[in-house]
XYZ file of C-alpha atoms in Angstrom:
743
model
C 0.000 0.000 0.000
C 1.555 3.311 -1.016
C 2.462 5.761 1.696
C 0.322 8.893 1.851
C 2.099 12.025 3.009
C 0.284 13.990 5.667
C -1.010 17.349 4.416
C 1.209 20.317 5.116
C 0.030 23.098 7.390
C -0.498 26.692 6.313
C 2.454 27.769 8.438
C 4.880 25.381 6.699
C 3.543 26.347 3.300
C 4.020 30.017 4.117
C 7.609 29.316 5.168
C 8.202 27.481 1.893
C 6.594 30.365 0.021
C 8.797 32.777 1.916
C 11.908 30.796 1.028
C 10.736 30.579 -2.586
C 10.534 34.355 -2.602
C 13.639 35.009 -0.538
C 16.025 32.818 -2.535
C 15.293 34.595 -5.847
C 15.541 37.895 -3.990
C 18.990 36.946 -2.708
C 20.004 35.833 -6.183
C 18.647 39.093 -7.572
C 20.600 41.064 -4.992
C 23.735 39.137 -5.917
C 23.142 39.772 -9.589
C 22.448 43.406 -8.821
C 25.695 43.629 -6.877
C 27.514 41.962 -9.744
C 25.874 44.342 -12.206
C 26.786 47.287 -10.016
C 30.400 46.125 -9.915
C 30.396 45.716 -13.682
C 28.880 49.185 -14.036
C 31.545 50.505 -11.691
C 34.274 48.812 -13.712
C 32.709 50.000 -16.993
C 32.534 53.536 -15.657
C 36.137 53.239 -14.499
C 37.165 51.986 -17.948
C 35.372 54.880 -19.640
C 36.991 57.321 -17.248
C 40.457 55.814 -17.790
C 39.974 55.960 -21.568
C 38.849 59.585 -21.450
C 41.702 60.586 -19.120
C 44.338 58.826 -21.232
C 43.005 60.306 -24.476
C 42.815 63.781 -22.956
C 46.377 63.493 -21.660
C 47.559 62.220 -25.054
C 45.861 65.135 -26.855
C 47.319 67.665 -24.419
C 50.832 66.262 -24.849
C 50.362 66.218 -28.627
C 49.427 69.901 -28.493
C 52.608 70.689 -26.550
C 54.745 68.919 -29.146
C 52.831 70.529 -32.050
C 53.461 73.997 -30.663
C 57.189 73.373 -30.478
C 57.264 71.785 -33.931
C 55.629 74.921 -35.347
C 58.180 77.120 -33.554
C 61.049 74.919 -34.793
C 59.824 75.093 -38.397
C 59.610 78.884 -38.204
C 63.162 79.176 -36.825
C 64.495 76.668 -39.374
C 63.379 79.007 -42.155
C 65.136 82.173 -40.767
C 67.463 83.987 -43.208
C 70.125 84.210 -40.479
C 70.353 80.420 -40.448
C 70.699 80.296 -44.225
C 73.512 82.914 -43.925
C 75.121 80.916 -41.073
C 74.996 84.002 -38.856
C 74.733 82.111 -35.577
C 74.741 85.257 -33.397
C 71.776 86.760 -35.304
C 70.033 83.397 -35.232
C 70.593 83.212 -31.488
C 69.092 86.691 -30.965
C 65.996 85.851 -33.001
C 65.629 82.510 -31.232
C 65.806 84.195 -27.813
C 63.019 86.557 -28.853
C 60.909 83.557 -29.972
C 61.132 81.761 -26.604
C 61.185 84.866 -24.424
C 58.822 84.524 -21.458
C 58.798 80.710 -21.518
C 60.895 77.908 -20.064
C 61.697 76.604 -23.545
C 65.107 76.951 -25.158
C 66.358 76.778 -28.745
C 69.501 75.019 -29.893
C 71.233 74.610 -33.236
C 73.053 71.331 -33.924
C 74.608 69.375 -36.733
C 75.446 65.693 -36.676
C 78.515 66.193 -34.414
C 78.300 69.536 -32.589
C 75.978 71.958 -30.879
C 76.496 75.589 -32.041
C 73.925 77.716 -30.272
C 71.811 77.399 -27.169
C 69.498 80.216 -26.027
C 69.988 79.270 -22.377
C 73.648 80.506 -22.724
C 74.522 84.193 -23.108
C 76.767 83.612 -26.162
C 77.156 80.978 -28.857
C 78.850 77.936 -27.450
C 80.075 75.031 -29.529
C 80.155 71.665 -27.786
C 80.449 68.114 -29.052
C 77.318 65.952 -29.248
C 77.132 62.419 -28.003
C 77.733 59.787 -30.657
C 74.471 58.485 -32.139
C 72.491 61.556 -31.118
C 69.288 62.113 -33.084
C 69.542 64.125 -36.330
C 66.560 64.327 -38.740
C 66.856 64.703 -42.507
C 63.148 65.486 -43.069
C 59.974 65.797 -41.041
C 60.710 66.088 -37.336
C 61.933 64.081 -34.362
C 61.820 64.156 -30.580
C 65.038 63.564 -28.639
C 65.451 62.900 -24.950
C 68.678 63.125 -22.973
C 68.924 62.334 -19.336
C 71.861 64.761 -19.008
C 72.200 67.705 -21.368
C 75.733 68.561 -22.686
C 75.449 72.151 -21.393
C 72.833 72.217 -18.617
C 73.571 68.737 -17.270
C 69.797 68.239 -16.646
C 67.248 65.962 -18.355
C 65.859 67.623 -21.462
C 63.447 66.913 -24.273
C 64.072 68.453 -27.685
C 61.872 68.669 -30.777
C 64.239 68.647 -33.792
C 63.344 70.150 -37.196
C 65.717 70.189 -40.229
C 66.684 73.538 -41.745
C 64.313 74.590 -44.506
C 65.007 75.027 -48.199
C 67.813 72.488 -48.692
C 67.693 68.915 -49.969
C 70.372 67.671 -47.532
C 70.129 69.664 -44.310
C 73.340 70.504 -42.443
C 71.629 71.734 -39.303
C 68.716 70.856 -37.073
C 66.837 73.453 -35.040
C 65.777 72.084 -31.686
C 63.164 73.461 -29.280
C 63.882 72.022 -25.846
C 61.693 71.901 -22.812
C 62.122 70.397 -19.374
C 60.368 67.251 -18.174
C 58.743 69.513 -15.616
C 56.489 70.772 -18.426
C 55.322 67.193 -19.000
C 54.583 66.988 -15.272
C 52.544 70.169 -15.510
C 50.488 68.730 -18.395
C 49.904 65.547 -16.385
C 48.880 67.543 -13.321
C 46.333 69.558 -15.308
C 44.216 66.427 -16.008
C 41.757 65.086 -13.364
C 42.316 61.513 -12.130
C 40.705 59.165 -9.657
C 42.225 58.867 -6.229
C 45.309 56.603 -6.322
C 45.219 56.691 -10.121
C 48.522 56.755 -12.041
C 49.160 58.675 -15.280
C 52.297 58.176 -17.400
C 53.551 59.719 -20.646
C 55.746 57.521 -22.903
C 57.837 58.718 -25.837
C 58.262 56.856 -29.136
C 60.989 54.651 -27.579
C 58.553 53.720 -24.756
C 60.554 55.679 -22.174
C 58.849 57.404 -19.267
C 58.757 61.159 -19.990
C 56.465 62.039 -17.137
C 54.603 60.327 -14.327
C 52.051 61.491 -11.797
C 53.919 59.583 -9.074
C 57.736 59.299 -8.555
C 58.495 60.979 -11.889
C 62.194 61.660 -11.185
C 62.801 58.095 -10.066
C 61.456 56.508 -13.256
C 62.441 59.175 -15.818
C 63.667 57.477 -19.011
C 62.758 53.970 -17.783
C 60.648 51.652 -19.961
C 57.504 49.949 -18.524
C 58.136 46.521 -17.036
C 54.940 44.936 -18.435
C 55.721 43.005 -21.644
C 52.103 43.122 -22.887
C 52.036 46.905 -22.550
C 55.359 47.266 -24.381
C 54.220 44.962 -27.186
C 50.927 46.822 -27.606
C 52.680 50.208 -27.622
C 55.276 48.946 -30.122
C 52.418 48.021 -32.484
C 51.037 51.563 -32.028
C 47.907 49.999 -30.580
C 45.639 50.932 -27.702
C 43.377 49.187 -25.189
C 42.869 47.856 -21.674
C 44.981 45.289 -19.844
C 45.868 44.057 -16.362
C 49.371 45.228 -15.416
C 51.703 45.750 -12.471
C 53.117 49.272 -12.377
C 56.827 50.090 -11.955
C 56.174 50.608 -8.254
C 54.525 47.161 -7.945
C 50.783 48.016 -7.885
C 48.388 45.639 -9.695
C 46.183 47.883 -11.799
C 43.647 48.119 -14.576
C 45.551 50.014 -17.282
C 44.542 51.781 -20.484
C 47.014 52.683 -23.231
C 45.824 55.558 -25.426
C 46.503 55.535 -29.190
C 49.900 57.126 -29.921
C 50.035 60.590 -31.465
C 51.771 61.717 -34.652
C 55.126 61.771 -32.880
C 54.737 58.294 -31.345
C 54.103 59.625 -27.835
C 51.294 57.965 -25.901
C 49.563 58.219 -22.527
C 48.926 55.449 -19.995
C 46.437 55.749 -17.119
C 46.130 53.008 -14.462
C 43.733 52.436 -11.556
C 44.595 50.018 -8.715
C 42.504 46.847 -8.844
C 42.175 46.954 -5.084
C 40.111 50.094 -5.453
C 37.664 48.307 -7.780
C 37.537 45.229 -5.536
C 36.816 47.427 -2.555
C 33.664 48.696 -4.273
C 32.608 45.110 -5.060
C 33.126 44.107 -1.424
C 30.990 46.995 -0.229
C 28.199 45.954 -2.577
C 28.430 42.298 -1.465
C 28.235 43.233 2.242
C 25.297 45.489 1.566
C 23.485 42.743 -0.376
C 24.097 40.228 2.446
C 22.696 42.590 5.071
C 19.643 43.342 2.971
C 18.979 39.634 2.306
C 19.274 38.785 6.010
C 16.914 41.601 6.918
C 14.425 40.400 4.299
C 14.570 36.846 5.674
C 13.950 37.955 9.252
C 11.131 40.257 8.230
C 9.573 37.554 6.041
C 9.633 34.972 8.818
C 7.862 37.359 11.156
C 5.243 38.224 8.581
C 4.719 34.543 7.764
C 3.989 33.772 11.417
C 1.493 36.630 11.602
C -0.134 35.625 8.314
C -0.507 32.009 9.416
C -2.477 33.075 12.454
C -4.681 35.480 10.458
C -5.423 32.940 7.703
C -6.513 30.004 9.867
C -9.861 31.546 10.892
C -10.921 32.607 7.347
C -9.970 29.168 6.022
C -12.192 27.501 8.594
C -15.065 29.801 7.584
C -14.445 28.977 3.940
C -14.489 25.273 4.758
C -17.870 25.700 6.464
C -19.271 27.554 3.424
C -18.100 24.770 1.104
C -19.859 22.243 3.330
C -23.082 24.257 3.108
C -22.864 24.298 -0.697
C -22.149 20.558 -0.721
C -25.287 20.072 1.344
C -27.241 21.898 -1.402
C -27.740 24.949 0.759
C -26.799 28.458 -0.273
C -23.930 29.588 1.979
C -23.978 33.063 3.423
C -21.559 35.700 2.171
C -18.291 35.714 4.110
C -16.887 38.814 5.838
C -13.587 37.547 7.181
C -11.474 40.577 6.303
C -9.400 38.525 3.832
C -10.348 39.696 0.351
C -9.499 36.451 -1.395
C -11.484 34.323 1.043
C -14.455 36.697 0.861
C -14.284 36.544 -2.937
C -14.359 32.723 -2.881
C -17.295 32.875 -0.498
C -19.089 35.252 -2.863
C -18.416 32.805 -5.699
C -19.898 29.950 -3.674
C -22.885 32.105 -2.742
C -23.617 33.045 -6.341
C -22.845 29.670 -7.906
C -26.434 28.474 -7.729
C -27.849 31.720 -9.107
C -25.395 31.749 -11.994
C -26.197 28.130 -12.803
C -29.888 28.983 -13.230
C -29.083 31.910 -15.551
C -26.331 30.176 -17.515
C -28.689 28.448 -19.925
C -30.581 31.670 -20.681
C -27.358 33.612 -21.309
C -26.087 30.834 -23.571
C -29.282 30.988 -25.625
C -28.929 34.771 -25.987
C -25.305 34.456 -27.081
C -26.210 31.812 -29.668
C -28.997 33.997 -31.031
C -26.663 37.008 -31.193
C -23.975 34.984 -32.987
C -26.508 33.687 -35.506
C -27.744 37.226 -36.167
C -24.180 38.531 -36.699
C -23.437 35.639 -39.047
C -26.561 36.436 -41.051
C -25.594 40.114 -41.260
C -22.069 39.205 -42.394
C -23.490 36.822 -44.980
C -25.874 39.505 -46.234
C -23.002 42.031 -46.544
C -20.914 39.477 -48.405
C -23.790 38.673 -50.750
C -24.350 42.400 -51.333
C -20.671 42.917 -52.180
C -20.682 39.921 -54.508
C -23.878 41.193 -56.099
C -22.279 44.545 -56.914
C -19.157 42.821 -58.185
C -21.304 40.624 -60.406
C -23.218 43.703 -61.619
C -19.903 45.340 -62.555
C -18.752 42.308 -64.511
C -22.157 41.812 -66.121
C -22.510 45.442 -67.193
C -18.972 45.438 -68.573
C -19.673 42.416 -70.719
C -23.052 43.716 -71.820
C -21.544 47.106 -72.655
C -18.885 45.523 -74.856
C -21.411 43.507 -76.862
C -24.075 46.233 -76.933
C -21.616 48.890 -78.084
C -20.555 46.600 -80.936
C -24.226 46.274 -81.905
C -24.740 50.016 -81.653
C -21.580 50.554 -83.663
C -22.897 48.325 -86.446
C -26.330 49.965 -86.440
C -25.068 53.560 -86.241
C -22.339 52.999 -88.837
C -24.812 51.377 -91.216
C -27.272 54.239 -90.729
C -24.526 56.793 -91.347
C -23.431 55.070 -94.564
C -27.040 55.041 -95.805
C -27.556 58.639 -94.649
C -24.646 59.778 -96.787
C -26.258 58.209 -99.851
C -29.880 59.365 -99.327
C -30.901 62.851 -100.469
C -32.425 65.244 -97.972
C -36.082 64.651 -97.436
C -38.494 62.386 -95.656
C -36.133 59.386 -95.523
C -33.158 61.436 -94.330
C -35.216 62.731 -91.378
C -36.118 59.161 -90.447
C -32.446 58.194 -90.604
C -31.529 61.170 -88.421
C -34.127 60.076 -85.844
C -32.754 56.525 -85.898
C -29.189 57.773 -85.477
C -30.271 60.051 -82.614
C -31.859 56.997 -80.982
C -28.484 55.222 -81.300
C -26.870 58.139 -79.495
C -29.421 57.921 -76.656
C -28.836 54.166 -76.476
C -25.101 54.842 -76.103
C -25.895 57.226 -73.211
C -27.994 54.495 -71.605
C -25.022 52.104 -71.852
C -22.782 54.645 -70.134
C -25.360 55.099 -67.365
C -25.563 51.324 -66.920
C -21.759 51.211 -66.647
C -21.918 53.939 -64.017
C -24.132 51.717 -61.858
C -21.662 48.879 -62.383
C -18.634 51.089 -61.539
C -16.880 50.273 -64.835
C -17.369 53.501 -66.793
C -14.426 55.780 -67.513
C -15.261 59.478 -67.220
C -15.700 61.467 -70.443
C -15.587 65.068 -69.192
C -16.791 67.927 -71.372
C -18.338 71.366 -71.019
C -21.822 70.964 -69.470
C -24.516 73.632 -69.142
C -26.061 72.814 -65.751
C -29.321 74.648 -66.476
C -29.770 72.715 -69.717
C -28.980 69.423 -67.972
C -31.564 70.076 -65.224
C -34.148 71.127 -67.783
C -33.741 67.824 -69.657
C -34.045 65.765 -66.447
C -36.744 67.818 -64.710
C -39.571 65.565 -65.827
C -37.801 62.453 -64.510
C -36.878 64.196 -61.275
C -40.385 65.513 -60.705
C -41.912 62.055 -61.136
C -39.372 60.539 -58.733
C -40.011 63.154 -56.005
C -43.784 62.688 -56.025
C -46.507 65.132 -55.004
C -45.500 65.743 -51.379
C -41.933 66.915 -52.134
C -41.399 70.231 -53.934
C -38.282 70.945 -56.005
C -36.822 74.471 -56.077
C -34.037 75.335 -58.506
C -31.952 78.474 -57.978
C -29.151 78.786 -60.552
C -27.080 81.895 -61.175
C -27.927 83.093 -64.717
C -24.228 83.864 -65.317
C -23.131 80.414 -64.158
C -20.266 79.174 -66.377
C -20.343 75.627 -67.771
C -18.955 72.707 -65.765
C -16.147 70.405 -66.862
C -17.543 66.940 -66.074
C -19.041 63.802 -67.555
C -22.696 64.736 -68.214
C -24.036 61.214 -67.666
C -22.192 60.810 -64.364
C -23.193 64.340 -63.285
C -26.837 63.578 -64.008
C -26.587 60.325 -62.034
C -24.899 62.098 -59.098
C -27.590 64.816 -58.950
C -30.358 62.197 -59.137
C -28.719 60.286 -56.249
C -28.599 63.446 -54.118
C -32.189 64.420 -54.941
C -33.483 60.912 -54.210
C -31.596 60.835 -50.889
C -33.195 64.183 -49.994
C -36.624 62.760 -50.888
C -36.076 59.701 -48.669
C -35.097 61.978 -45.761
C -38.580 63.648 -45.920
C -41.157 60.827 -45.663
C -43.834 63.359 -44.607
C -43.016 65.752 -47.456
C -40.920 68.904 -47.732
C -38.787 70.930 -50.100
C -35.624 70.058 -52.006
C -33.626 73.137 -53.019
C -30.971 72.904 -55.730
C -28.669 75.953 -55.879
C -25.662 76.530 -58.125
C -23.166 79.404 -58.243
C -19.523 80.014 -58.975
C -17.123 79.852 -56.039
C -15.280 83.115 -55.315
C -11.979 81.223 -55.189
C -10.598 77.677 -55.475
C -11.803 75.532 -52.591
C -9.568 73.496 -50.295
C -11.463 70.327 -51.022
C -11.039 70.268 -54.751
C -9.382 71.907 -57.642
C -5.938 71.228 -56.353
C -4.426 73.215 -59.201
C -6.153 76.440 -58.061
C -8.739 76.411 -60.918
C -12.142 78.061 -60.215
C -14.962 75.810 -59.097
C -18.730 75.661 -59.477
C -20.670 74.956 -56.281
C -23.887 72.910 -56.417
C -25.948 72.632 -53.189
C -28.724 70.042 -52.747
C -30.584 70.932 -49.527
C -33.589 69.280 -47.912
C -35.871 70.054 -44.970
C -35.764 66.516 -43.624
C -34.911 65.023 -40.241
C -31.121 65.493 -40.588
C -28.388 63.303 -39.094
C -26.513 63.075 -35.808
C -22.720 63.440 -35.627
C -22.072 59.671 -35.564
C -24.115 59.059 -38.726
C -22.629 62.126 -40.451
C -19.106 60.770 -39.898
C -19.926 57.558 -41.796
C -22.083 58.725 -44.722
C -19.288 58.255 -47.287
C -18.485 54.684 -46.160
C -19.425 52.153 -48.873
C -22.478 50.053 -47.945
C -23.299 52.226 -44.929
C -26.971 53.220 -44.964
C -29.635 54.230 -42.467
C -32.437 53.095 -44.752
C -34.364 49.870 -44.093
C -33.093 46.621 -45.562
C -33.866 46.577 -49.282
C -34.443 50.352 -49.500
C -30.837 51.373 -50.091
C -27.429 49.910 -50.916
C -25.227 52.496 -49.208
C -23.441 53.239 -52.498
C -25.120 56.510 -53.532
C -22.969 59.031 -51.632
C -19.710 57.051 -52.130
C -20.442 57.078 -55.896
C -21.048 60.852 -55.795
C -17.806 61.386 -53.874
C -15.793 59.175 -56.247
C -17.225 60.997 -59.288
C -16.491 64.457 -57.826
C -12.915 63.648 -56.845
C -12.187 61.879 -60.131
C -13.496 65.017 -61.889
C -11.083 67.246 -59.936
C -13.533 68.445 -57.271
C -14.947 67.253 -53.968
C -18.125 66.688 -51.906
C -19.022 68.197 -48.536
C -22.016 67.542 -46.328
C -23.473 69.441 -43.381
C -26.382 68.280 -41.259
C -27.845 68.650 -37.804
C -30.484 66.441 -36.270
C -33.931 67.926 -36.948
C -32.681 70.745 -39.253
C -32.197 69.024 -42.577
C -29.122 68.209 -44.674
C -27.123 70.093 -47.309
C -24.792 68.245 -49.707
C -22.339 70.488 -51.591
C -20.875 69.236 -54.866
C -17.754 71.135 -56.023
C -16.773 70.659 -59.670
C -14.213 72.428 -61.864
C -15.382 75.169 -64.199
C -14.928 74.610 -67.929
C -13.025 77.150 -70.019
C -14.829 75.948 -73.172
C -18.373 76.689 -74.252
C -21.030 74.126 -73.482
C -22.545 72.477 -76.537
C -25.773 70.567 -76.827
C -25.233 66.855 -77.127
C -25.228 65.707 -80.735
C -25.833 62.171 -81.837
C -23.232 60.549 -84.025
C -25.844 60.671 -86.753
C -25.131 64.193 -88.008
C -22.804 63.750 -90.952
C -20.605 66.493 -92.356
C -19.456 67.047 -95.865
C -15.764 66.232 -95.926
C -13.093 64.682 -98.064
C -10.082 62.796 -96.707
C -6.806 64.599 -97.082
C -5.304 61.560 -98.752
C -6.287 57.906 -99.104
C -4.903 55.706 -96.343
C -4.057 52.026 -96.122
C -5.768 50.886 -92.924
C -4.969 47.598 -91.165
C -8.215 46.935 -89.223
C -8.376 44.298 -86.452
C -11.958 43.490 -85.384
C -13.414 40.167 -84.237
C -17.074 41.249 -84.181
C -18.678 40.041 -87.429
C -21.271 42.819 -87.574
C -18.808 45.637 -86.986
C -16.353 44.081 -89.429
C -19.078 43.934 -92.057
C -19.929 47.643 -91.888
C -16.875 49.720 -90.952
C -14.537 48.581 -93.802
C -17.220 49.456 -96.360
C -17.648 52.920 -94.839
C -13.899 53.532 -94.984
C -13.606 52.257 -98.539
C -16.517 54.508 -99.523
C -14.343 57.461 -98.367
C -11.455 56.356 -100.564
C -9.398 54.360 -98.035
C -7.983 50.853 -98.547
C -8.800 48.425 -95.690
C -7.104 45.129 -94.790
C -9.239 43.248 -92.224
C -7.857 40.805 -89.620
C -10.064 38.881 -87.205
C -7.504 38.601 -84.345
C -4.430 40.411 -83.081
C -2.396 37.250 -83.689
C -3.396 37.327 -87.382
C -2.453 41.023 -87.614
C 0.912 40.395 -85.963
C 1.671 37.607 -88.457
C 0.842 40.014 -91.267
C 3.018 42.776 -89.781
C 5.945 40.387 -89.376
C 6.127 40.097 -93.152
C 8.701 42.208 -94.923
C 6.163 44.825 -96.084
C 2.639 44.840 -94.647
C 1.638 47.946 -96.674
C -0.309 49.810 -93.915
C -0.390 53.510 -92.983
C -2.527 53.175 -89.802
C -3.360 50.310 -87.427
C -7.034 50.436 -86.275
C -7.768 47.748 -83.654
C -10.363 46.700 -81.111
C -9.157 45.760 -77.580
C -11.061 42.646 -76.498
C -10.740 39.766 -78.951
C -9.926 36.025 -79.007
C -6.387 34.700 -79.292
C -3.191 35.104 -77.304
C -2.997 38.891 -77.759
C -5.374 41.759 -77.031
C -5.521 44.945 -79.051
C -3.367 46.749 -76.472
C -0.798 43.932 -76.653
C -0.698 44.406 -80.434
C -0.219 48.186 -80.065
C 2.653 47.625 -77.623
C 4.225 45.077 -79.996
C 4.001 47.576 -82.865
C 5.608 50.269 -80.729
C 8.703 48.061 -80.511
C 8.754 46.269 -83.885
C 6.906 48.738 -86.172
C 7.591 52.135 -84.558
C 6.623 54.056 -87.743
C 3.092 52.560 -87.787
C 0.612 54.756 -85.830
C -2.170 53.003 -83.933
C -5.797 53.880 -83.111
C -7.707 51.824 -80.497
C -11.509 51.435 -80.497
C -13.337 50.211 -77.425
C -16.836 50.011 -76.041
C -15.570 48.825 -72.633
C -12.240 47.649 -71.268
C -11.083 46.919 -67.723
C -7.452 47.222 -68.814
C -5.599 50.546 -68.370
C -5.364 52.145 -71.829
C -2.140 54.046 -71.092
C -1.080 56.547 -73.763
C -2.863 54.812 -76.671
C -5.114 56.977 -78.883
C -8.680 55.827 -78.153
C -11.950 56.053 -80.093
C -14.974 55.111 -77.974
C -17.749 52.960 -79.427
C -20.189 53.739 -80.891
C -18.339 56.288 -83.001
C -19.410 58.338 -86.025
C -17.903 57.919 -89.473
C -16.502 61.460 -89.389
C -14.941 60.857 -85.968
C -13.278 57.682 -87.254
C -11.990 59.449 -90.390
C -10.674 62.387 -88.347
C -8.945 60.036 -85.893
C -7.303 58.020 -88.684
C -6.082 61.153 -90.450
C -4.767 62.567 -87.140
C -2.787 59.355 -86.496
C -1.333 59.403 -90.028
C -0.466 63.116 -89.708
C 1.312 62.554 -86.379
C 3.358 59.752 -87.985
C 4.270 62.083 -90.882
C 5.433 64.774 -88.466
C 7.536 62.246 -86.568
C 9.256 61.184 -89.805
C 9.810 64.759 -91.034
C 10.708 67.056 -88.096
C 10.833 70.081 -90.484
C 7.039 69.914 -90.824
């Protein structure tokens, strides 16, 4: 039989919990102490680096100043004339007021020394430094004249290829000590200046004792010999283990070394460790005391909680607990409300299921609506393509007959039929507008004329209870917009105004020219025409007003609106170079402002493609026509040939390409449809000709295309015979101008 461990008491569990908290706290304190030591060491490293670099820069400046002085003295005329007394006088003036001295030496002797009253020639030590070019720094522990340690910056005389003399600017090691003393260091820190031969030139401690001595640390000497820099652990000349930083050497090979005793860093680490130990011990003692107090305060609430659980087990509702322990009281409240929540759980679940089903239905309806509009767009595009081809055949045939029939009763009938074709083309464009596939065809539009033509339709749509007021400035200039899309946009706004007044009211349509370009449209600063459609309906609140331009957002009942009217108006206005604004307050009606660019051209009444003009082509053209529609292909070539042109007909772009790939296709203009069977579209054929037949101009005809047309010259179906002839002649003329720049 397996052994069963006796349950642990609250007191023992609290002690375990305390230890579980205390041990990580101790570890955290240790890690914090370690991190603090690392921060201390990192700060010390940064400080050592900064001090060494600053000392190196200061020493470099001292040497640079003496190099500049030496170069100036080396170029004196007195030196060139070998007038040592004059040179000595000028040198004394140069170093007057300083502890520096100037000397003049050759490879064997010293001729002048400003520290002496008169020129004095003495022999130099064998192997003494003498520079042929550039500069050099020499150090002697015992000068030949002064008998004291000296540092000299040597510069060759100027203006000669092989110098005979060097000018030296000497200074005492005491100046190096002054430079070292000017830099701040940590307590017990050690700063040393080394020359290019790694000899001690100055030291912040025991400088005279170690003057001219090389560092004892081999790693430091090797790093300095490589002209390197960095940190290392060293033992100083006076036997102190230190963290040392060697600064990068200067131009003259001198470098600075700053060291900090490791004992100083370890002392900081020891302080942090002692502090962490004291804090951890204090935390342990405090935690044990709190655990004992908590054990006593928890026993009574636990017993009360045990009693409440027994009541619930006995199928009785336990009373709410008020033990003073929040957690225990919360558990008691949970036990008290468990029965009540169980009774309501089923009802809440049913409500949630119903809500989820309703949201799923709404999402499905939105998806179906979006798919419906997408399908409408595709359907209208396909219908437009086929219907425009039919209209093209009918209108072209009527125009050919019209040109052959004398004026009279039959010509008027043909004109009426051709006008009907034009209205049918407008109906196709309006259908495309509903399907969102129509490209804008902006032109000058007389707003008053447009409203007059649509007033009957608008009046019938508004009904008897809604009155329409029109207030248009008599001097209003024409608009530059697509008339079909403008008419559709105004009808949308008027119908929205009607729906906002179910009990009747007034719709006011005002139009006037803006005093200046508006911020919302006309980005190029062009003048705008402002059209206001205002109703006296119930208006909108701020939340609804903020969402009116969202696609598919509508406040109308299901089935009464699609939520696409205002987004369509906004898209049309912005695509036309204008904008839409709306203002409304709840209970005070709504005003929609349509801003459209003003046209600089005169507005013309819409003509059907039926009206033919007497014209003759400038010259007969050879036209390569690509058209897959049998009806269009049966009418258009005959109309072109009747005007004196020669037409070669191809049914597909692939067939036309094969013909063009021949050595001479004999065409002046390519006239192609866009959508056709085969591997290439009409636009693909135009692009191919741009590369392989660059001299062949191209004209594209289309009733509908979802492809971007780019820079291709386009003729929209249905087109008139005169428009086709003008377009073909314009293409041929542009090709002639490209071939003959003089024209």
